[in-house]
CSV table of C-alpha atoms in Angstrom, one decimal:
chain,number,residue,atom,x,y,z
A,1373,UNK,CA,11.7,-16.5,16.7
A,1374,UNK,CA,10.9,-16.9,13.0
A,1375,UNK,CA,10.8,-14.5,10.1
A,1376,UNK,CA,8.5,-11.5,9.9
A,1377,UNK,CA,5.1,-11.9,8.3
A,1378,UNK,CA,4.8,-10.2,4.9
A,1379,UNK,CA,2.8,-7.4,6.4
A,1380,UNK,CA,5.2,-6.9,9.2
A,1381,UNK,CA,8.1,-6.8,6.7
A,1382,UNK,CA,6.3,-4.1,4.7
A,1383,UNK,CA,5.6,-2.1,7.8
A,1384,UNK,CA,9.2,-2.4,8.9
A,1385,UNK,CA,10.5,-1.1,5.6
A,1386,UNK,CA,8.1,1.8,5.7
A,1387,UNK,CA,8.8,2.7,9.3
A,1388,UNK,CA,12.5,2.9,8.5
A,1389,UNK,CA,11.9,5.5,5.7
A,1390,UNK,CA,8.7,7.4,6.5
A,1391,UNK,CA,9.3,10.4,8.9
A,1392,UNK,CA,6.9,12.4,11.1
A,1393,UNK,CA,5.3,15.1,8.9
A,1394,UNK,CA,5.5,13.0,5.7
A,1395,UNK,CA,2.7,12.3,3.3
A,1396,UNK,CA,1.7,8.7,2.7
A,1397,UNK,CA,-0.8,6.8,0.5
A,1398,UNK,CA,-2.7,3.6,1.4
A,1399,UNK,CA,-3.7,2.5,-2.1
A,1400,UNK,CA,-6.0,-0.3,-0.9
A,1401,UNK,CA,-7.4,0.6,2.5
A,1402,UNK,CA,-9.3,-2.6,3.2
A,1403,UNK,CA,-10.1,-2.6,7.0
A,1404,UNK,CA,-7.8,0.3,7.7
A,1405,UNK,CA,-4.9,-1.4,9.4
A,1406,UNK,CA,-2.3,0.0,7.0
A,1407,UNK,CA,-4.0,3.4,7.0
A,1408,UNK,CA,-3.7,3.6,10.8
A,1409,UNK,CA,-0.1,2.4,10.7
A,1410,UNK,CA,0.7,5.1,8.1
A,1411,UNK,CA,-1.2,7.8,10.1
A,1412,UNK,CA,0.7,6.9,13.3
A,1413,UNK,CA,4.0,6.8,11.5
A,1414,UNK,CA,3.5,10.2,9.7
A,1415,UNK,CA,2.1,11.7,12.9
A,1416,UNK,CA,-0.1,14.8,13.4
A,1417,UNK,CA,1.9,17.0,11.0
A,1418,UNK,CA,1.7,14.4,8.2
A,1419,UNK,CA,-1.2,13.4,6.0
A,1420,UNK,CA,-2.5,10.1,4.7
A,1421,UNK,CA,-4.6,9.5,1.6
A,1422,UNK,CA,-6.5,6.3,1.2
A,1423,UNK,CA,-8.3,4.6,-1.7
A,1424,UNK,CA,-10.8,1.8,-2.0
A,1425,UNK,CA,-13.6,0.9,-4.4
A,1426,UNK,CA,-15.9,-0.4,-1.6
A,1427,UNK,CA,-17.9,1.8,0.7
A,1428,UNK,CA,-17.6,-0.9,3.4
A,1429,UNK,CA,-13.8,-0.4,3.4
A,1430,UNK,CA,-14.1,3.3,4.0
A,1431,UNK,CA,-16.6,2.6,6.8
A,1432,UNK,CA,-14.3,0.0,8.5
A,1433,UNK,CA,-11.3,2.4,8.1
A,1434,UNK,CA,-13.2,5.3,9.6
A,1435,UNK,CA,-14.2,3.2,12.6
A,1436,UNK,CA,-10.6,2.0,13.1
A,1437,UNK,CA,-9.3,5.6,12.9
A,1438,UNK,CA,-12.0,6.9,15.3
A,1439,UNK,CA,-10.6,4.7,18.1
A,1440,UNK,CA,-7.3,6.7,18.0
A,1441,UNK,CA,-6.7,10.0,19.6
A,1442,UNK,CA,-6.8,12.5,16.7
A,1443,UNK,CA,-3.9,14.5,18.0
A,1444,UNK,CA,-1.6,11.5,17.8
A,1445,UNK,CA,-2.2,10.6,14.1
A,1446,UNK,CA,-2.0,12.2,10.8
A,1447,UNK,CA,-5.2,13.6,9.2
A,1448,UNK,CA,-6.6,11.0,6.7
A,1449,UNK,CA,-8.4,11.7,3.5
A,1450,UNK,CA,-10.3,8.7,2.1
A,1451,UNK,CA,-11.4,8.3,-1.5
A,1452,UNK,CA,-14.1,5.9,-2.8
A,1453,UNK,CA,-12.1,5.4,-6.0
A,1454,UNK,CA,-9.8,2.9,-7.6
A,1455,UNK,CA,-6.2,3.1,-6.7
A,1456,UNK,CA,-5.5,3.7,-10.4
A,1457,UNK,CA,-7.0,7.2,-10.0
A,1458,UNK,CA,-4.6,8.3,-7.2
A,1459,UNK,CA,-2.5,10.6,-9.4
A,1460,UNK,CA,-5.5,12.6,-10.5
A,1461,UNK,CA,-7.2,12.5,-7.1
A,1462,UNK,CA,-4.3,13.7,-5.0
A,1463,UNK,CA,-3.6,17.5,-4.8
A,1464,UNK,CA,-0.9,18.7,-7.2
A,1465,UNK,CA,1.1,20.0,-4.2
A,1466,UNK,CA,1.9,16.5,-3.0
A,1467,UNK,CA,3.1,15.1,-6.3
A,1468,UNK,CA,6.7,14.1,-5.9
A,1469,UNK,CA,6.6,14.6,-2.1
A,1470,UNK,CA,5.0,11.3,-1.0
A,1471,UNK,CA,7.1,9.4,1.4
A,1472,UNK,CA,5.4,6.0,1.2
A,1473,UNK,CA,2.7,4.2,-0.8
A,1474,UNK,CA,1.3,0.9,0.5
A,1475,UNK,CA,-0.6,-1.8,-1.5
A,1476,UNK,CA,-2.3,-4.8,0.2
A,1477,UNK,CA,-3.8,-6.5,-2.8
A,1478,UNK,CA,-6.5,-9.1,-3.2
A,1479,UNK,CA,-9.9,-8.7,-1.6
A,1480,UNK,CA,-11.4,-7.0,1.5
A,1481,UNK,CA,-10.7,-9.3,4.4
A,1482,UNK,CA,-13.8,-8.5,6.4
A,1483,UNK,CA,-16.2,-11.4,7.2
A,1484,UNK,CA,-19.2,-10.0,5.4
A,1485,UNK,CA,-17.2,-8.7,2.4
A,1486,UNK,CA,-17.8,-9.8,-1.1
A,1487,UNK,CA,-14.7,-11.9,-1.9
A,1488,UNK,CA,-15.5,-11.7,-5.6
A,1489,UNK,CA,-14.4,-8.0,-5.6
A,1490,UNK,CA,-10.6,-8.2,-6.1
A,1491,UNK,CA,-7.8,-6.0,-7.3
A,1492,UNK,CA,-6.9,-6.7,-10.9
A,1493,UNK,CA,-3.6,-6.5,-12.8
A,1494,UNK,CA,-4.7,-3.6,-15.1
A,1495,UNK,CA,-5.7,-1.2,-12.5
A,1496,UNK,CA,-2.9,-2.3,-10.1
A,1497,UNK,CA,-0.1,-1.7,-12.6
A,1498,UNK,CA,-1.6,1.7,-13.5
A,1499,UNK,CA,-1.7,2.5,-9.7
A,1500,UNK,CA,1.9,1.3,-9.2
A,1501,UNK,CA,3.0,3.6,-12.0
A,1502,UNK,CA,1.1,6.5,-10.4
A,1503,UNK,CA,2.5,5.7,-7.0
A,1504,UNK,CA,6.1,5.6,-8.2
A,1505,UNK,CA,5.6,9.0,-9.9
A,1506,UNK,CA,4.2,10.5,-6.7
A,1507,UNK,CA,7.0,9.3,-4.5
A,1508,UNK,CA,9.8,11.7,-3.4
A,1509,UNK,CA,13.4,10.6,-3.9
A,1510,UNK,CA,14.1,7.7,-1.5
A,1511,UNK,CA,10.4,7.3,-1.0
A,1512,UNK,CA,9.2,3.7,-0.6
A,1513,UNK,CA,6.3,1.7,-2.1
A,1514,UNK,CA,5.3,-1.8,-0.9
A,1515,UNK,CA,2.9,-4.3,-2.5
A,1516,UNK,CA,1.7,-7.3,-0.6
A,1517,UNK,CA,0.7,-9.9,-3.1
A,1518,UNK,CA,-1.6,-13.0,-2.7
A,1519,UNK,CA,-1.1,-15.6,-5.4
A,1520,UNK,CA,-3.1,-18.2,-3.5
A,1521,UNK,CA,-6.6,-16.9,-4.5
A,1522,UNK,CA,-8.3,-16.9,-7.9
A,1523,UNK,CA,-7.0,-13.9,-9.8
A,1524,UNK,CA,-4.3,-13.2,-7.2
A,1525,UNK,CA,-1.8,-15.4,-9.1
A,1526,UNK,CA,-2.2,-13.4,-12.3
A,1527,UNK,CA,-1.9,-10.1,-10.4
A,1528,UNK,CA,1.2,-11.3,-8.5
A,1529,UNK,CA,2.8,-12.3,-11.8
A,1530,UNK,CA,2.0,-9.0,-13.4
A,1531,UNK,CA,3.3,-6.9,-10.5
A,1532,UNK,CA,6.5,-9.0,-10.3
A,1533,UNK,CA,7.1,-8.6,-14.0
A,1534,UNK,CA,6.5,-4.9,-13.7
A,1535,UNK,CA,8.9,-4.4,-10.8
A,1536,UNK,CA,11.5,-6.6,-12.5
A,1537,UNK,CA,11.4,-4.5,-15.6
A,1538,UNK,CA,11.9,-1.2,-13.8
A,1539,UNK,CA,15.2,0.5,-14.7
A,1540,UNK,CA,17.5,0.6,-11.7
A,1541,UNK,CA,18.0,4.3,-12.4
A,1542,UNK,CA,14.3,4.9,-11.3
A,1543,UNK,CA,13.9,2.5,-8.4
A,1544,UNK,CA,15.5,-0.4,-6.5
A,1545,UNK,CA,13.2,-3.4,-6.2
A,1546,UNK,CA,13.4,-6.2,-3.6
A,1547,UNK,CA,11.2,-9.2,-2.9
A,1548,UNK,CA,10.4,-10.9,0.4
A,1549,UNK,CA,9.0,-14.4,-0.1
A,1550,UNK,CA,8.7,-17.9,1.4
A,1551,UNK,CA,10.3,-20.1,-1.3
A,1552,UNK,CA,8.8,-23.4,-0.4
A,1553,UNK,CA,5.2,-22.4,-1.0
A,1554,UNK,CA,4.4,-21.0,-4.4
A,1555,UNK,CA,1.0,-19.7,-3.2
A,1556,UNK,CA,2.3,-17.9,-0.1
A,1557,UNK,CA,1.8,-14.2,0.1
A,1558,UNK,CA,4.9,-12.1,-0.6
A,1559,UNK,CA,6.0,-8.5,-0.7
A,1560,UNK,CA,7.7,-6.4,-3.3
A,1561,UNK,CA,9.2,-3.2,-2.0
A,1562,UNK,CA,10.6,-0.3,-4.1
A,1563,UNK,CA,12.8,2.6,-3.1
A,1564,UNK,CA,12.7,5.5,-5.6
A,1565,UNK,CA,16.1,6.7,-6.8
């Protein structure tokens, strides 16, 4: 049968903790796959907020969401902004009430996308800090990391170091990784205390 893919592992961890009616954040919407997953999981009484710096990502996500029956998914608000701005962008009323925050780092995986536009350690660490502050108690944050592309290795190291240094009193951090390939994607998941 094999192990779960890193993305399936992240989805499983979130599905076990995010309830219908919850608020969720997709910090890097990309093509909208995680946004749709969060919208289905949170359901029509929930809400999903999504961030990306590329208009193409917002377009692809809107197209993906439009294929779903609106009464079956959470409303989604998309921001053409860096994930580092999520704390300022989200309404005050959701601060401390977010059930899940997802990061799928790297570059936009669409065929015609500019692969030179990538997430970077500075904005990602700032976004992770913001995401952790927005989570409710027992909320979850996942980050899928891609050390196999240029710049991805530095970002993966920075995120791993950040998560490792978190005090256990604020969050529990775990890692899901294939050990035989140093450049294989992996997931860090945090549960807020």
